[in-house]
Each structure stands twice: as C-alpha cells, then as structure tokens.
Tab-separated table of C-alpha atoms and ligand atoms in Angstrom:
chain	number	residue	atom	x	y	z
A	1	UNK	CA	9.089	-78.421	-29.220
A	2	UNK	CA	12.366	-79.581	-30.025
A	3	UNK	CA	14.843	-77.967	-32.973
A	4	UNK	CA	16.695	-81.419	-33.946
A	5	UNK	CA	18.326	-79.532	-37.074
A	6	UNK	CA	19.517	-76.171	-38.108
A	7	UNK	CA	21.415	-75.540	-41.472
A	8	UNK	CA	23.131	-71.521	-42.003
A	9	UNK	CA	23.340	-70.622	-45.257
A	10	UNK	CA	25.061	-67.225	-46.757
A	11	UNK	CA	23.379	-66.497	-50.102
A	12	UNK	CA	24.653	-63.857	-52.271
A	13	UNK	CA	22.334	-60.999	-53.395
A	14	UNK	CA	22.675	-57.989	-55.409
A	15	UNK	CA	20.460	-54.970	-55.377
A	16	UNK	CA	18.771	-53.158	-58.417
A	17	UNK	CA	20.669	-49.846	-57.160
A	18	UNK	CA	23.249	-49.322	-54.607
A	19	UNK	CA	21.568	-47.822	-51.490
A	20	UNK	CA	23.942	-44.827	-49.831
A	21	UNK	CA	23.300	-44.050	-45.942
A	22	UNK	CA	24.798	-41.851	-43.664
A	23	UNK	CA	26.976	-45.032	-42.729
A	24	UNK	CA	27.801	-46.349	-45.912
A	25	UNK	CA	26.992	-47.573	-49.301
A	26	UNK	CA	25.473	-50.878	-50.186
A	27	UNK	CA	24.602	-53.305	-52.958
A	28	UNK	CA	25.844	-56.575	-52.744
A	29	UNK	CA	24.493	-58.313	-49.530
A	30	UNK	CA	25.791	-61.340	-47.915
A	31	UNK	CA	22.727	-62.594	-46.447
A	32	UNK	CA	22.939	-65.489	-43.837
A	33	UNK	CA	19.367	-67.734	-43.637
A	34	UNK	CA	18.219	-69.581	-40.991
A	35	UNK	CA	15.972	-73.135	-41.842
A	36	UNK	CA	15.307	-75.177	-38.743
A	37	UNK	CA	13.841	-78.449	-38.113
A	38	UNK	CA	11.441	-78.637	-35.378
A	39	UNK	CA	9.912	-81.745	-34.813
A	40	UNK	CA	9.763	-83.074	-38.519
A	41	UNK	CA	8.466	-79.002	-39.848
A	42	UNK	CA	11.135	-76.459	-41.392
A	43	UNK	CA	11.176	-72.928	-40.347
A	44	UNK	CA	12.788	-70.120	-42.115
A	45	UNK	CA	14.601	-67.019	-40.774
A	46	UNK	CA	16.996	-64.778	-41.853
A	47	UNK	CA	19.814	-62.365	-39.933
A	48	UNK	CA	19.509	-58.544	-40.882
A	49	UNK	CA	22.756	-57.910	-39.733
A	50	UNK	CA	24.643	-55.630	-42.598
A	51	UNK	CA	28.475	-56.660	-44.303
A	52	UNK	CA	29.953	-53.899	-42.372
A	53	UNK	CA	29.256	-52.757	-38.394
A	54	UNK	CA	28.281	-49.708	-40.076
A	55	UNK	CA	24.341	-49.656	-38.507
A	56	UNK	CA	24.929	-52.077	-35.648
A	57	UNK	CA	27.926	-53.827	-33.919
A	58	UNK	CA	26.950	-57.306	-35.797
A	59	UNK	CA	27.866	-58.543	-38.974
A	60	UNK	CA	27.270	-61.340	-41.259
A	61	UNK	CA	30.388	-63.056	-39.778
A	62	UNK	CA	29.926	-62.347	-35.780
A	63	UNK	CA	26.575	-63.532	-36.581
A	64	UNK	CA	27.486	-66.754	-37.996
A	65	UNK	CA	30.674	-66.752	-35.817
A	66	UNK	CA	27.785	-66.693	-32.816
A	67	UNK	CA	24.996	-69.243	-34.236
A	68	UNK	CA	27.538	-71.781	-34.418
A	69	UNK	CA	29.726	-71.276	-31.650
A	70	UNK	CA	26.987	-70.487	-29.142
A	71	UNK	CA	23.701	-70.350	-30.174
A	72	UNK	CA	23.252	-73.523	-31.942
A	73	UNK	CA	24.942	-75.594	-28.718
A	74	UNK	CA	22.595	-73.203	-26.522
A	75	UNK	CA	19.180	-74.453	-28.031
A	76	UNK	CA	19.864	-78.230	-29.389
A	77	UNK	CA	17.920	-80.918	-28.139
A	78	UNK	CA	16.407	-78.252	-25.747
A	79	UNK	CA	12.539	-79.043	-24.705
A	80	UNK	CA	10.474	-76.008	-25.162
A	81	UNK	CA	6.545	-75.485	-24.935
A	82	UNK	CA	6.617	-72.035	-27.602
A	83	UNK	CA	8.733	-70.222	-29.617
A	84	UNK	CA	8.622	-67.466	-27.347
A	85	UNK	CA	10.339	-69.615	-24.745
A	86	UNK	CA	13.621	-69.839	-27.444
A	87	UNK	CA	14.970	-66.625	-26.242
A	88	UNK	CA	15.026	-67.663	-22.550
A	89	UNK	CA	17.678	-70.377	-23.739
A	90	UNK	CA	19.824	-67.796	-25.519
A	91	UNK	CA	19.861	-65.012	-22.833
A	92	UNK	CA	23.344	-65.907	-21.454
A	93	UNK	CA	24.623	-64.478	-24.314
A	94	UNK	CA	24.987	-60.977	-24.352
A	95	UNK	CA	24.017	-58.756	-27.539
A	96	UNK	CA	23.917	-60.669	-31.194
A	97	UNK	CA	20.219	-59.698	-31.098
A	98	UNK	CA	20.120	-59.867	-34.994
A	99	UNK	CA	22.153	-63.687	-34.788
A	100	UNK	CA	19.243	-64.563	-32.384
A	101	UNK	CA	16.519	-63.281	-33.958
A	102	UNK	CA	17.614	-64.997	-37.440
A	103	UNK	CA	17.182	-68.321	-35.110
A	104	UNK	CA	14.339	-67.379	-33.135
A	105	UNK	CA	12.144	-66.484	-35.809
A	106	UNK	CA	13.104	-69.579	-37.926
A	107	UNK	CA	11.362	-71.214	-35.287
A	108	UNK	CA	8.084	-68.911	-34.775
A	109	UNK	CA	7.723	-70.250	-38.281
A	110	UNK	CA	8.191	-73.577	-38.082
A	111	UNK	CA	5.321	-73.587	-34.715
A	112	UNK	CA	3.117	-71.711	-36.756
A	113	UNK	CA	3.577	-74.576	-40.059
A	114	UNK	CA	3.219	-77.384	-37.143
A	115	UNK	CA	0.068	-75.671	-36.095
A	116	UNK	CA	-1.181	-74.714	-39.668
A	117	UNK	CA	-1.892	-71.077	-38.975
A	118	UNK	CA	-0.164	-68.370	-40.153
A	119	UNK	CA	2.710	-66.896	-38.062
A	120	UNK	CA	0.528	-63.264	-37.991
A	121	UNK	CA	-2.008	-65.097	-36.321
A	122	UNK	CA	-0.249	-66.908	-33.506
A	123	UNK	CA	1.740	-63.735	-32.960
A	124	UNK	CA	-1.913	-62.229	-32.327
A	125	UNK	CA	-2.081	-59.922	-35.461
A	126	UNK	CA	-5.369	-58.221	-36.169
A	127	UNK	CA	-4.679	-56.126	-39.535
A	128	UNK	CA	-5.083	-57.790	-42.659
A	129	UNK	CA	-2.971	-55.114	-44.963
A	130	UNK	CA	-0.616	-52.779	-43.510
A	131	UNK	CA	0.417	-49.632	-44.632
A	132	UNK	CA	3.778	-49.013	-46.942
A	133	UNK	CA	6.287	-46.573	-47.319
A	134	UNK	CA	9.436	-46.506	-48.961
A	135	UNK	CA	13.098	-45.441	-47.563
A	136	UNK	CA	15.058	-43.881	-50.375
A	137	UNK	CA	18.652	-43.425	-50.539
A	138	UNK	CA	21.069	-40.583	-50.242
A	139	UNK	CA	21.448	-39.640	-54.034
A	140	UNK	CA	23.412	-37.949	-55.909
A	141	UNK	CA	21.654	-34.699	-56.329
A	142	UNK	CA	17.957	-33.339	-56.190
A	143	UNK	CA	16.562	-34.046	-59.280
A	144	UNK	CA	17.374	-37.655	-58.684
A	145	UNK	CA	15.849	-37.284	-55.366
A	146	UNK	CA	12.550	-36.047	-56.875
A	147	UNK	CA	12.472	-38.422	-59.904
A	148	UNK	CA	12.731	-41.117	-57.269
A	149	UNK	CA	10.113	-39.620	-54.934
A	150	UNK	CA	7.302	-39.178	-57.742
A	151	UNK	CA	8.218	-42.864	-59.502
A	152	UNK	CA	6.780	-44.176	-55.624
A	153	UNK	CA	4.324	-41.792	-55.101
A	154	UNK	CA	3.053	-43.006	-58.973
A	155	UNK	CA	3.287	-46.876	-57.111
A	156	UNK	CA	0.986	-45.999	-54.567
A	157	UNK	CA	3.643	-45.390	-51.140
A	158	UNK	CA	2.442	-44.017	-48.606
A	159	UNK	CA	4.631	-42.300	-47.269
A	160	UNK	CA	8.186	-41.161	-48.481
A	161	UNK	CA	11.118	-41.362	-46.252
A	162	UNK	CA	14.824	-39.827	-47.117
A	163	UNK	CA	18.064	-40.295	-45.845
A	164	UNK	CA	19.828	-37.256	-44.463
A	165	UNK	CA	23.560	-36.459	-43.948
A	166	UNK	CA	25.684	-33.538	-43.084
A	167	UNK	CA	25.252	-31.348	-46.386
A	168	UNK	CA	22.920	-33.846	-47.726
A	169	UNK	CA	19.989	-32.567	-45.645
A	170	UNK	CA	18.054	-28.546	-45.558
A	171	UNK	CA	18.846	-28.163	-48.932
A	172	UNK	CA	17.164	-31.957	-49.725
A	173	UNK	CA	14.128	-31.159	-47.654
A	174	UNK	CA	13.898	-27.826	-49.573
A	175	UNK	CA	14.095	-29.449	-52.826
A	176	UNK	CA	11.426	-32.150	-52.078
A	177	UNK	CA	9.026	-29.766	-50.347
A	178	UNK	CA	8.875	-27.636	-53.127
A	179	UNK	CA	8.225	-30.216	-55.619
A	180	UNK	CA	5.744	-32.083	-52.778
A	181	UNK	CA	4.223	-29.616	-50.912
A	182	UNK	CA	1.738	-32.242	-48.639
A	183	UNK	CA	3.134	-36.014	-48.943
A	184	UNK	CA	3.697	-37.692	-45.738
A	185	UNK	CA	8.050	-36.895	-45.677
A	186	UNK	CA	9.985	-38.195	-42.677
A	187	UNK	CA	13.562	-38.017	-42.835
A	188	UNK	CA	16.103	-40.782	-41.352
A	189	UNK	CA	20.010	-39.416	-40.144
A	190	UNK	CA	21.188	-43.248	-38.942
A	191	UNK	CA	23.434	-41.066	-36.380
A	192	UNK	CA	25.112	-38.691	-38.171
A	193	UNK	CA	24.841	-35.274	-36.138
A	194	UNK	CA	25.210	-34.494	-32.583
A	195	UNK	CA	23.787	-32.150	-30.489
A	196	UNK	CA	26.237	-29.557	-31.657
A	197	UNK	CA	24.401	-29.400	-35.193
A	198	UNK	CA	21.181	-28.503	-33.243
A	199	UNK	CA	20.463	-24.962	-35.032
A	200	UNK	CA	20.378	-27.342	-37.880
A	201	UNK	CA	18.328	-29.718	-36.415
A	202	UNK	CA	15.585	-26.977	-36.026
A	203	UNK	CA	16.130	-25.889	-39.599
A	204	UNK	CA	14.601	-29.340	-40.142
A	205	UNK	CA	11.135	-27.814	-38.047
A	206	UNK	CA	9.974	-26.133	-40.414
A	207	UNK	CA	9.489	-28.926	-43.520
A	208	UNK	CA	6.661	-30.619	-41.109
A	209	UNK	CA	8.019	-33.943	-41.228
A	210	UNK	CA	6.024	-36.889	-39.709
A	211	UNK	CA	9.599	-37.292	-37.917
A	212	UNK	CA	13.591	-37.395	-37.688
A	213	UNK	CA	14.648	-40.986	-37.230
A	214	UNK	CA	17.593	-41.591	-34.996
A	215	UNK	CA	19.623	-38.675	-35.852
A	216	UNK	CA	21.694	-38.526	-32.620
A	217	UNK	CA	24.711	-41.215	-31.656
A	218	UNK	CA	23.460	-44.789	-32.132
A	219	UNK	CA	23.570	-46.063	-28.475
A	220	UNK	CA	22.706	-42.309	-26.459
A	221	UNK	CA	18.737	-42.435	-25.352
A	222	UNK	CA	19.989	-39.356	-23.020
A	223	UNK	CA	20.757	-37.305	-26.228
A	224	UNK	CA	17.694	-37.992	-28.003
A	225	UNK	CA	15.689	-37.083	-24.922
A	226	UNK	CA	17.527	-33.358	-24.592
A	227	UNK	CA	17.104	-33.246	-28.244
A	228	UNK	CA	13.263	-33.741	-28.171
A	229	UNK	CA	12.586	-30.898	-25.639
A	230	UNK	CA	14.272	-28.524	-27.904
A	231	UNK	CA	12.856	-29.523	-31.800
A	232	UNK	CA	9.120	-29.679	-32.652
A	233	UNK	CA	9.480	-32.219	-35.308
A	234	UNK	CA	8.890	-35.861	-33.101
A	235	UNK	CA	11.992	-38.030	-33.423
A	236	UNK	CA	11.736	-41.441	-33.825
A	237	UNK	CA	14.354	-43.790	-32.421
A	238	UNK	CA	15.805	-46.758	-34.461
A	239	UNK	CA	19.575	-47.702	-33.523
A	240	UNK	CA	18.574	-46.917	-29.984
A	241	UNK	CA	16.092	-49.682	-29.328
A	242	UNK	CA	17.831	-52.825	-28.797
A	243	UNK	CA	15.634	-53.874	-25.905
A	244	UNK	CA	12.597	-53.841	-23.999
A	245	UNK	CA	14.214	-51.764	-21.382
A	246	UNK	CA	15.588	-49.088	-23.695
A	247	UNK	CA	12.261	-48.839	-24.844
A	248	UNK	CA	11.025	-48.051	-21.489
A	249	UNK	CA	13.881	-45.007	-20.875
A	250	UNK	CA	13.183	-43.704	-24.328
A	251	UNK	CA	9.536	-43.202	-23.411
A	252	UNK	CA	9.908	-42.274	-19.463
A	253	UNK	CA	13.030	-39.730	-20.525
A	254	UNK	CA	10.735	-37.990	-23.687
A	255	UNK	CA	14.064	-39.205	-25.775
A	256	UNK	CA	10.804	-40.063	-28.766
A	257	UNK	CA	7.721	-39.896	-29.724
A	258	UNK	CA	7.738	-42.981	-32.044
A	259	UNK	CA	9.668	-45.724	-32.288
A	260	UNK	CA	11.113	-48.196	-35.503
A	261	UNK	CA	11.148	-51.718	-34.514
A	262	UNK	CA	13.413	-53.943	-36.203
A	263	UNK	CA	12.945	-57.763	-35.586
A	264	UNK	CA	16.984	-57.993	-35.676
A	265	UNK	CA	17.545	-55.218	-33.155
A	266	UNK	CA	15.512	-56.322	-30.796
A	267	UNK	CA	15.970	-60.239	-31.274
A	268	UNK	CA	13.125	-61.539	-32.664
A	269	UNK	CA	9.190	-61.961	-32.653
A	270	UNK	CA	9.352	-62.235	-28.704
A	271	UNK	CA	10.755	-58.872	-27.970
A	272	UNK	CA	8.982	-57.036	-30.674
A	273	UNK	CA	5.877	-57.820	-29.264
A	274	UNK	CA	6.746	-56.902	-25.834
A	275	UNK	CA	8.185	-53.736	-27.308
A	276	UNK	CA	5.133	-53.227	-29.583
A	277	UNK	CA	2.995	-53.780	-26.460
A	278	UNK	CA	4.762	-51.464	-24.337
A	279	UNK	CA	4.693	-48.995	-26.477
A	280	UNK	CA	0.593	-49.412	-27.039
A	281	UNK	CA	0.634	-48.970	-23.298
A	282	UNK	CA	2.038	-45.359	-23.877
A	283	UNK	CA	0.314	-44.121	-26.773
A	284	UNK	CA	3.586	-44.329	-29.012
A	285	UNK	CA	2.897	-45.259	-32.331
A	286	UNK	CA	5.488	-47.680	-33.904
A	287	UNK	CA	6.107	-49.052	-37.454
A	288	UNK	CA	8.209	-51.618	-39.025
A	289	UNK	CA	11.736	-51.090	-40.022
A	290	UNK	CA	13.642	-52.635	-43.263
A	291	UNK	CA	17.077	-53.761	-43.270
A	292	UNK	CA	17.192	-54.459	-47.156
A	293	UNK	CA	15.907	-57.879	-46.763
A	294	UNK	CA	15.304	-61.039	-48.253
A	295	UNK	CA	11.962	-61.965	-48.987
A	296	UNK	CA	12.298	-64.378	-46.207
A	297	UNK	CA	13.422	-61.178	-43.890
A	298	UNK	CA	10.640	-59.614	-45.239
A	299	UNK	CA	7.594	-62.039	-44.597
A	300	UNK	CA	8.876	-61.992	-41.104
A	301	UNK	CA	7.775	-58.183	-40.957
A	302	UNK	CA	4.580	-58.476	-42.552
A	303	UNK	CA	3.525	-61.107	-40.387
A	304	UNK	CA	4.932	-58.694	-37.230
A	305	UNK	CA	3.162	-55.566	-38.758
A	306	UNK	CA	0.006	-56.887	-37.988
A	307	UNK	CA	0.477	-56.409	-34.744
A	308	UNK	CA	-2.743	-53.548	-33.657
A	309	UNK	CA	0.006	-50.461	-33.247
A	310	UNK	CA	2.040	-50.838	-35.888
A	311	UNK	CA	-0.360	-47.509	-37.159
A	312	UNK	CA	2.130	-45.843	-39.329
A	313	UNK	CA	3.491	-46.643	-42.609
A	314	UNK	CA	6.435	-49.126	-42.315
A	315	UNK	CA	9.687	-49.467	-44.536
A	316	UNK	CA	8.380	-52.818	-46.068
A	317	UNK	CA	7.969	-52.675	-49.687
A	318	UNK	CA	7.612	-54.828	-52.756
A	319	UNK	CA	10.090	-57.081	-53.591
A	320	UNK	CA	10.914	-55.511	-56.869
A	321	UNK	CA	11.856	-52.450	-55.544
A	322	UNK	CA	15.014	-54.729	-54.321
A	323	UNK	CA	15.910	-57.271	-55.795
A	324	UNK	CA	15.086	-58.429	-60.092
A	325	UNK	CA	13.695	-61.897	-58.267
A	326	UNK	CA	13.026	-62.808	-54.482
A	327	UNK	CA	13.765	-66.091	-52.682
A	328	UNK	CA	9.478	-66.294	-51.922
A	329	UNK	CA	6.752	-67.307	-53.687
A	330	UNK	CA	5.169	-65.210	-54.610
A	331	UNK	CA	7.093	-62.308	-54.415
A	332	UNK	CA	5.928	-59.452	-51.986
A	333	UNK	CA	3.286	-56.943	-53.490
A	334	UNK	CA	1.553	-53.413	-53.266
A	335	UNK	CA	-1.264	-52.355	-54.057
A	336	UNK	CA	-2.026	-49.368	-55.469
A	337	UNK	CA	-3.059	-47.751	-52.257
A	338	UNK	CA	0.330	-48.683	-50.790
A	339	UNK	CA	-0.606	-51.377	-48.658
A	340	UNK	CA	0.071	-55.359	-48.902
A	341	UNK	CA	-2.283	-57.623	-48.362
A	342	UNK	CA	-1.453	-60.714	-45.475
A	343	UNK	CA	-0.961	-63.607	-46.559
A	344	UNK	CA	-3.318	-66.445	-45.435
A	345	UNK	CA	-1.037	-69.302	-45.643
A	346	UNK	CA	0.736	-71.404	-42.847
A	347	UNK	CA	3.515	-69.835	-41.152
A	348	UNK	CA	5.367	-66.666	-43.033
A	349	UNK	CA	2.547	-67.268	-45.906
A	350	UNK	CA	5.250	-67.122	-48.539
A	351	UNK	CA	7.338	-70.467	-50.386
A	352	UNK	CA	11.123	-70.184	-50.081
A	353	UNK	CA	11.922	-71.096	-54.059
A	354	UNK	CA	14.862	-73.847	-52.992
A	355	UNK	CA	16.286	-74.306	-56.502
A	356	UNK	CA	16.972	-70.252	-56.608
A	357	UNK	CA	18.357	-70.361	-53.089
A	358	UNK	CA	20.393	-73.139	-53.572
A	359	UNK	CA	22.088	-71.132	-56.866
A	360	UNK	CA	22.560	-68.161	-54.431
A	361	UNK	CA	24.605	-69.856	-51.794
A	362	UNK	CA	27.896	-69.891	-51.214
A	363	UNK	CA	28.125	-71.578	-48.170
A	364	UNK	CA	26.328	-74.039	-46.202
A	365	UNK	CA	26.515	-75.336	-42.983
A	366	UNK	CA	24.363	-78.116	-41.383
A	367	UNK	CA	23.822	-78.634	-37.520
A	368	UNK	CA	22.434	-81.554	-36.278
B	1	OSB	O1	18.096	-47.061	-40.793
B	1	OSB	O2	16.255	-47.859	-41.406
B	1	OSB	C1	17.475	-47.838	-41.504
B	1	OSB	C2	18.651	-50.058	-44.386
B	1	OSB	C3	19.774	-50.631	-43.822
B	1	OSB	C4	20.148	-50.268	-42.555
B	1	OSB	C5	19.399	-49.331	-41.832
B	1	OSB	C6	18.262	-48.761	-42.388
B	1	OSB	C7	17.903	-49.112	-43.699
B	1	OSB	C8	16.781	-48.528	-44.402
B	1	OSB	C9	16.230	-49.318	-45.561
B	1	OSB	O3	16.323	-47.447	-44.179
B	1	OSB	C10	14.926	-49.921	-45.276
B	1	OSB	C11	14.547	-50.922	-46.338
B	1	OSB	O4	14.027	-50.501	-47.362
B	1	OSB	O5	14.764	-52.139	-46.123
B	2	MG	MG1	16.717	-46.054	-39.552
C-alpha cells in the first residue's frame, strides 16, 4: 500500500448540551478529519484530541501542527504491506498518539474499502452488537443528574456513568443511588483527587460501583496501584494508558482492574489491539472510551469494540445524543436493549455525507 494523498480538514461542531468535566467545559468542538488516498480508495479518520490540553497534552492545533510538519512527510510515498505497518513509519516521533491515530486509522479504512470487508472484520472482530453506556456530565445539581439518568435508562443504556469532582461527588452518588438503587453506576474523576482525598475515595466503597475511572494524576500508574490496595471499588485507568507498555505496569503493579481504551490515546487500531490483547491475556476486562466524537470518530470504535474483550459496556452512544445531525450515513443507533448493531458494509460501514462536511469546514488542507 501506498497513501499518495492526504487532505486535514477542521470542521466545526456544536453539541446539543455543553458537557462539564473535572477538566473543563465543552460544546463547540473543533474537530480535525483525516481522508486518505491509498492506492485510488479514500479512508476516513478523525483526531480525538480536545480544544484545550485539558484531558491530554494534544490539541487540535499540535495535532495538525504534527500531521503536517511530520507525519505527513513521515508516511508519503512510503511502501507498506498493512495498515498495521503505518505506525512503524511514525515511531520516531515521540507522543501525538491522537495526531497518529487520526492518520493511522484513515488508513485501516481505506485497506479494509480496497479489500471490501468491513474494518471490524480485518481487525478480527467477533461481536456483532456491543454493549452501550452513556457518560453524563457534571450538572448543575441532582435533580438534573437524575432526570438525565432515567431519560437513558428509558433509551435502553446499559450502564450509566457520571462524572465526579471535588464537591461534585458522595453527595452525587447518594442522590443517584437512592433514586437507582441496582443500575450498573461507575463513576469517572478524569484526575481530579490525589491520594490525600483517600478517606473520600473509600466513601465512594460503599455505592458498589462497577468502578472509579482514572481518578488519580493523569500520567502516575504508581498512584493508582497504592490506591487499588487500599479501596474495594476496582479502578479503571483511562489518561494513564497511552501505550502498550503502560498497560503492562498497570496490570503487573495492581494500579487496575479494568482498563478504557481510547483509539487516540493509544494511537490507533494497531495498539488497541495489542492493548486489547494483552489485557485478554490477564483477565482484565476493557471497554471503549468516547472522546465526544464525530460519527466518523465513532465508527472507528464500533468497528474496534468488536474486538472478543471489549465485555463491558463502552461510552459509544447514538449519534443524537451529540450532535442534531452526524457527518455518517446513517447516523449511529441503539437499540432498545442498549446495544448497536455492526455494520456490514466495507470499511467503517458508515457514508461520510460530503455536502454536510464540506458546510462544516473551515479549513482545508491537501497533501499530495
Ligand atoms: O474521560 O472518558 C473521558 C469526553 C472527553 C474527554 C474525556 C472523556 C470524555 C467522556 C465522554 O467521558 C465520552 C463520550 O460520550 O464521548
Ligand atoms: Mg475517562
């Protein structure tokens, strides 16, 4: 394979609500899309990297700042038998996992179109619907919590997931345990305590949570793992995980019992599978991760949740929960019973709609 062509373009997006984190509230995204042309067949990707450094060091502008001025020259013209070999020709540069992955998963599509199978296939998916659960937003007091909680539970979700802050986090889990006494309830801190807060981290014990996502400093596996021996509740690491290797520690030091994977973290198809495998190895369930995508973004983690140990509800939902209309055809579902169903289709299994991409975008850029 050969990518002769690769055009970045930064679409503009707003969503239904703003979404509040531990980090940071957002609504308007600045999402940058990947297309490349592999021997005559266009792939799509997209970069999950946020506006702000808030979740991750990357940005929409280092990643860009990175396709063009490194990437792009690092992979053009290059011969290469799979898309799992693109990564190998990107490795010199350090970090910009989510810049590579929005590159490296443009072209797991575009092998998968040139092979006419669909990309969960040739990745070496087995499920054909995979479980759904929603992340919901800090908010601004319980009531709205719960009226958001029961309007998912009423779609079908499978399992509700809430973001936590300082203040913003017994009394929430009080609130929504009283209301829900036996939903599946994990709760996600995107590193905003440290191990100083852990009598209140063992406060958190006694809601039964399926787990605490990442709630420790977003780089320290050493944390998590003295933070695990002391809490019942399993934590799950997400800002952690930016490669095979801290995978590995995480499991070896007990740092969690489950980990998020996030095809931007982790740079792509390549290393989520290795992770995903690695993890299967150990009996650590994983799931898949949402970084308020695109429905390009998004048919990337279908197609990766197929994988056999992604066993646990994931944070990819239906499209309307996001955005009033998505750049794919058709726009991502769920059915009743919270799952969605694979598509069939070559490659991601879903249409980019070009004429409402090209009124989104407010930049282009074409490589050649
Ligand atoms: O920590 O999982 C996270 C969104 C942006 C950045 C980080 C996270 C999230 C979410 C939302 O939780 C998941 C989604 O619905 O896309
Ligand atoms: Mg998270």
């Amino acid at each position: 394979m050969q990518i002769n062509r690769m055009t970045l373009r930064e679409i503009h997006m707003s969503l239904l609500a703003p979404f509040q984190t531990s980090f940071g509230k957002t609504q308007h995204r600045r999402i940058l899309l990947v297309t490349v042309e592999c021997d005559g067949v266009t792939g799509w990707g997209e970069v999950t990297a946020g506006e702000t450094p808030g979740y991750s060091p990357e940005t929409t502008d280092t990643a860009r700042h990175i396709l063009t001025d490194f990437l792009w020259p690092a992979v053009k013209g290059k011969e290469f038998a799979t898309a799992a070999d693109v990564d190998a020709l990107m490795s010199h540069v350090r970090g910009h996992n989510m810049a590579k992955a929005g590159l490296e998963t443009a072209v797991w599509d575009a092998e998968a179109k040139q092979k006419n199978v669909p990309l969960w296939r040739l990745l070496g998916g087995t499920q054909r619907e995979i479980p759904c659960g929603v992340s919901i937003g800090i908010q601004t007091d319980h009531d709205a919590l719960i009226a958001k909680i029961d309007k998912e539970l009423a779609a079908g979700y499978q399992r509700i997931k809430i973001k936590i802050a300082p203040g913003r986090d017994v009394a929430a889990c009080e609130a929504v345990r009283a209301r829900f006494p036996e939903i599946r309830l994990m709760v996600d801190a995107n590193s905003a305590y440290s191990l100083d807060d852990l009598p209140l981290l063992r406060q958190l014990d006694h809601f039964h949570l399926m787990m605490i996502e990442q709630p420790l400093d977003w780089d320290d596996i050493y944390a998590h793992a003295l933070l695990q021996r002391e809490i019942e509740t399993p934590v799950c690491l997400d800002e952690c995980i930016h490669a095979l290797h801290h995978a590995r520690a995480a499991i070896e030091l007990g740092a969690c019992r489950i980990i998020n994977v996030k095809l931007g973290r982790v740079g792509g198809h390549r290393w989520a599978r290795a992770i995903h495998d690695l993890t299967a190895q150990n009996a650590i369930p994983v799931w898949c991760g949402g970084m308020l995508e695109s429905g390009i973004g998004r048919a990337h983690n279908i197609a990766m949740s197929t994988l056999p140990n992604f066993r646990l509800p994931g944070d990819v939902s239906a499209s309307r929960r996001y955005w009033s209309e998505d750049i794919i055809e058709p726009a991502v579902e769920v059915t009743p019973q919270g799952t969605i169903r694979v598509p069939d289709g070559p490659g991601i299994g879903f249409t980019p709609k070009l004429d409402l991409i090209e009124r989104l975008t407010v930049s282009r850029t074409v490589f050649e």
